Short mmCIF file of C-alpha atoms in Angstrom, two decimals:
data_model
loop_
_atom_site.label_atom_id
_atom_site.label_comp_id
_atom_site.label_asym_id
_atom_site.label_seq_id
_atom_site.Cartn_x
_atom_site.Cartn_y
_atom_site.Cartn_z
CA UNK A 1477 88.61 -39.94 16.37
CA UNK A 1478 91.08 -38.62 13.81
CA UNK A 1479 90.82 -34.71 12.86
CA UNK A 1480 91.08 -34.92 9.04
CA UNK A 1481 92.90 -36.45 6.63
CA UNK A 1482 94.10 -35.78 3.15
CA UNK A 1483 92.65 -36.77 0.05
CA UNK A 1484 94.50 -37.11 -3.04
CA UNK A 1485 92.80 -35.13 -5.82
CA UNK A 1486 94.71 -35.47 -9.07
CA UNK A 1487 96.01 -31.85 -10.13
CA UNK A 1488 94.21 -31.16 -6.43
CA UNK A 1489 93.97 -31.36 -2.92
CA UNK A 1490 91.38 -32.14 -0.16
CA UNK A 1491 90.39 -32.50 3.15
CA UNK A 1492 88.58 -35.13 4.83
CA UNK A 1493 86.71 -33.60 8.63
CA UNK A 1494 85.44 -35.22 11.08
CA UNK A 1495 83.87 -33.84 14.23
CA UNK A 1496 81.25 -34.81 17.01
CA UNK A 1497 79.37 -32.04 15.69
CA UNK A 1498 78.87 -29.67 12.65
CA UNK A 1499 80.84 -27.25 14.62
CA UNK A 1500 83.85 -28.93 15.44
CA UNK A 1501 83.99 -30.40 11.93
CA UNK A 1502 83.87 -27.39 10.27
CA UNK A 1503 87.03 -25.89 12.27
CA UNK A 1504 88.62 -29.30 11.73
CA UNK A 1505 88.49 -28.76 7.83
CA UNK A 1506 90.00 -25.25 7.67
CA UNK A 1507 93.03 -26.83 10.62
CA UNK A 1508 93.25 -29.43 7.92
CA UNK A 1509 93.73 -26.61 5.18
CA UNK A 1510 95.73 -24.84 6.93
CA UNK A 1511 97.39 -27.63 7.86
CA UNK A 1512 98.31 -28.23 3.79
CA UNK A 1513 100.16 -24.25 3.79
CA UNK A 1514 102.94 -25.03 6.31
CA UNK A 1515 103.28 -27.47 10.17
CA UNK A 1516 100.74 -25.82 12.35
CA UNK A 1517 102.47 -27.09 15.61
CA UNK A 1518 105.32 -24.13 14.98
CA UNK A 1519 101.96 -21.25 14.47
CA UNK A 1520 101.91 -18.82 17.73
CA UNK A 1521 98.26 -18.26 18.86
CA UNK A 1522 99.18 -13.98 19.40
CA UNK A 1523 96.31 -12.50 17.21
CA UNK A 1524 92.82 -13.13 16.34
CA UNK A 1525 90.19 -12.41 13.75
CA UNK A 1526 87.21 -12.60 13.46
CA UNK A 1527 84.97 -14.68 10.55
CA UNK A 1528 81.50 -14.40 9.77
CA UNK A 1529 79.78 -15.48 6.91
CA UNK A 1530 76.27 -16.53 5.54
CA UNK A 1531 74.94 -19.18 2.81
CA UNK A 1532 72.11 -19.97 1.67
CA UNK A 1533 73.04 -23.76 2.12
CA UNK A 1534 75.75 -25.39 4.75
CA UNK A 1535 78.18 -26.72 1.49
CA UNK A 1536 78.26 -22.96 0.26
CA UNK A 1537 78.73 -21.58 3.97
CA UNK A 1538 81.87 -24.42 4.08
CA UNK A 1539 83.25 -23.15 0.67
CA UNK A 1540 82.47 -19.08 1.77
CA UNK A 1541 84.18 -19.48 5.34
CA UNK A 1542 87.51 -21.90 4.12
CA UNK A 1543 87.90 -18.83 1.19
CA UNK A 1544 87.27 -15.94 3.92
CA UNK A 1545 90.48 -18.08 5.40
CA UNK A 1546 92.55 -18.28 2.67
CA UNK A 1547 92.05 -14.45 1.88
CA UNK A 1548 93.01 -13.75 5.15
CA UNK A 1549 95.72 -16.16 4.00
CA UNK A 1550 96.93 -14.58 0.41
CA UNK A 1551 96.22 -10.30 1.65
CA UNK A 1552 97.76 -10.48 5.30
CA UNK A 1553 99.63 -13.71 5.27
CA UNK A 1554 97.52 -14.48 8.71
CA UNK A 1555 97.43 -17.97 9.65
CA UNK A 1556 95.64 -19.62 12.23
CA UNK A 1557 95.59 -22.99 14.68
CA UNK A 1558 92.75 -21.98 17.63
CA UNK A 1559 89.35 -21.64 15.90
CA UNK A 1560 85.69 -21.40 18.06
CA UNK A 1561 83.30 -21.94 15.61
CA UNK A 1562 79.64 -21.43 15.89
CA UNK A 1563 76.69 -22.34 13.48
CA UNK A 1564 74.08 -20.13 14.25
CA UNK A 1565 71.00 -21.64 12.91
CA UNK A 1566 72.05 -24.96 9.44
CA UNK A 1567 68.31 -24.08 8.00
CA UNK A 1568 67.16 -21.98 5.77
CA UNK A 1569 70.48 -19.96 5.53
CA UNK A 1570 72.87 -20.20 8.14
CA UNK A 1571 75.75 -18.10 10.01
CA UNK A 1572 78.63 -18.65 11.30
CA UNK A 1573 80.94 -16.68 13.51
CA UNK A 1574 84.06 -18.30 13.83
CA UNK A 1575 87.20 -16.50 16.31
CA UNK A 1576 90.09 -17.58 14.88
CA UNK A 1577 93.74 -17.01 17.09
CA UNK A 1578 97.03 -17.34 15.23
CA UNK A 1579 100.31 -14.85 13.56
CA UNK A 1580 101.05 -13.84 10.41
CA UNK A 1581 103.21 -16.34 8.52
CA UNK A 1582 107.16 -16.08 8.42
CA UNK A 1583 108.83 -17.71 5.79
CA UNK A 1584 112.04 -17.71 7.86
CA UNK A 1585 110.33 -19.27 10.88
CA UNK A 1586 107.77 -21.16 9.28
CA UNK A 1587 107.77 -24.11 6.52
CA UNK A 1588 105.57 -23.27 3.28
CA UNK A 1589 104.17 -27.46 1.89
CA UNK A 1590 101.28 -25.82 -0.75
CA UNK A 1591 99.94 -22.43 -2.19
CA UNK A 1592 95.68 -22.94 -1.91
CA UNK A 1593 94.30 -21.06 -4.40
CA UNK A 1594 90.69 -21.51 -3.15
CA UNK A 1595 88.15 -24.09 -2.21
CA UNK A 1596 85.78 -25.66 -4.40
CA UNK A 1597 82.43 -26.81 -4.50
CA UNK A 1598 83.80 -30.18 -6.72
CA UNK A 1599 82.72 -33.01 -5.22
CA UNK A 1600 82.05 -30.47 -1.52
CA UNK A 1601 79.95 -33.05 0.67
CA UNK A 1602 79.07 -32.67 4.42
CA UNK A 1603 77.49 -35.87 5.97
CA UNK A 1604 76.69 -36.74 9.73
CA UNK A 1605 78.02 -40.64 9.33
CA UNK A 1606 76.58 -41.78 12.59
CA UNK A 1607 76.72 -40.17 15.11
CA UNK A 1608 79.88 -38.52 13.22
CA UNK A 1609 79.83 -35.45 10.81
CA UNK A 1610 81.89 -35.92 8.33
CA UNK A 1611 83.12 -32.98 5.27
CA UNK A 1612 84.80 -33.53 2.14
CA UNK A 1613 86.49 -30.11 0.57
CA UNK A 1614 88.59 -29.79 -2.52
CA UNK A 1615 90.83 -27.05 -2.86
CA UNK A 1616 92.38 -26.17 -6.15
CA UNK A 1617 96.18 -25.65 -5.95
#
């Protein structure tokens, strides 16, 4: 099973992520997003951050989670590679806690691809298809 694929959207970019469970799909959405920013193969897992967020829906939780990862990159230069994630409840207000391992982005060491401004609610989709969770998320660039 592939972990994610890039969705070409006019003027923006998106990720379709896959997972055997909702946590794996959320993880693969973040890895897909990071791969739009740089080649994550060159990222060392030398530092870790903890992300906690809550929302009134799974879609809101996804956008909040990815937005926090974008903030960590924009504000502190942190780019992740390894992610351990737990979603503690799906209804009525899902809560997520993630440990993200990575390092500070260094333009001399890391290739710069896209500048992601935001994760959006536009066409966001979280759905279980057969035994696989699928996530579609669009990013403003």
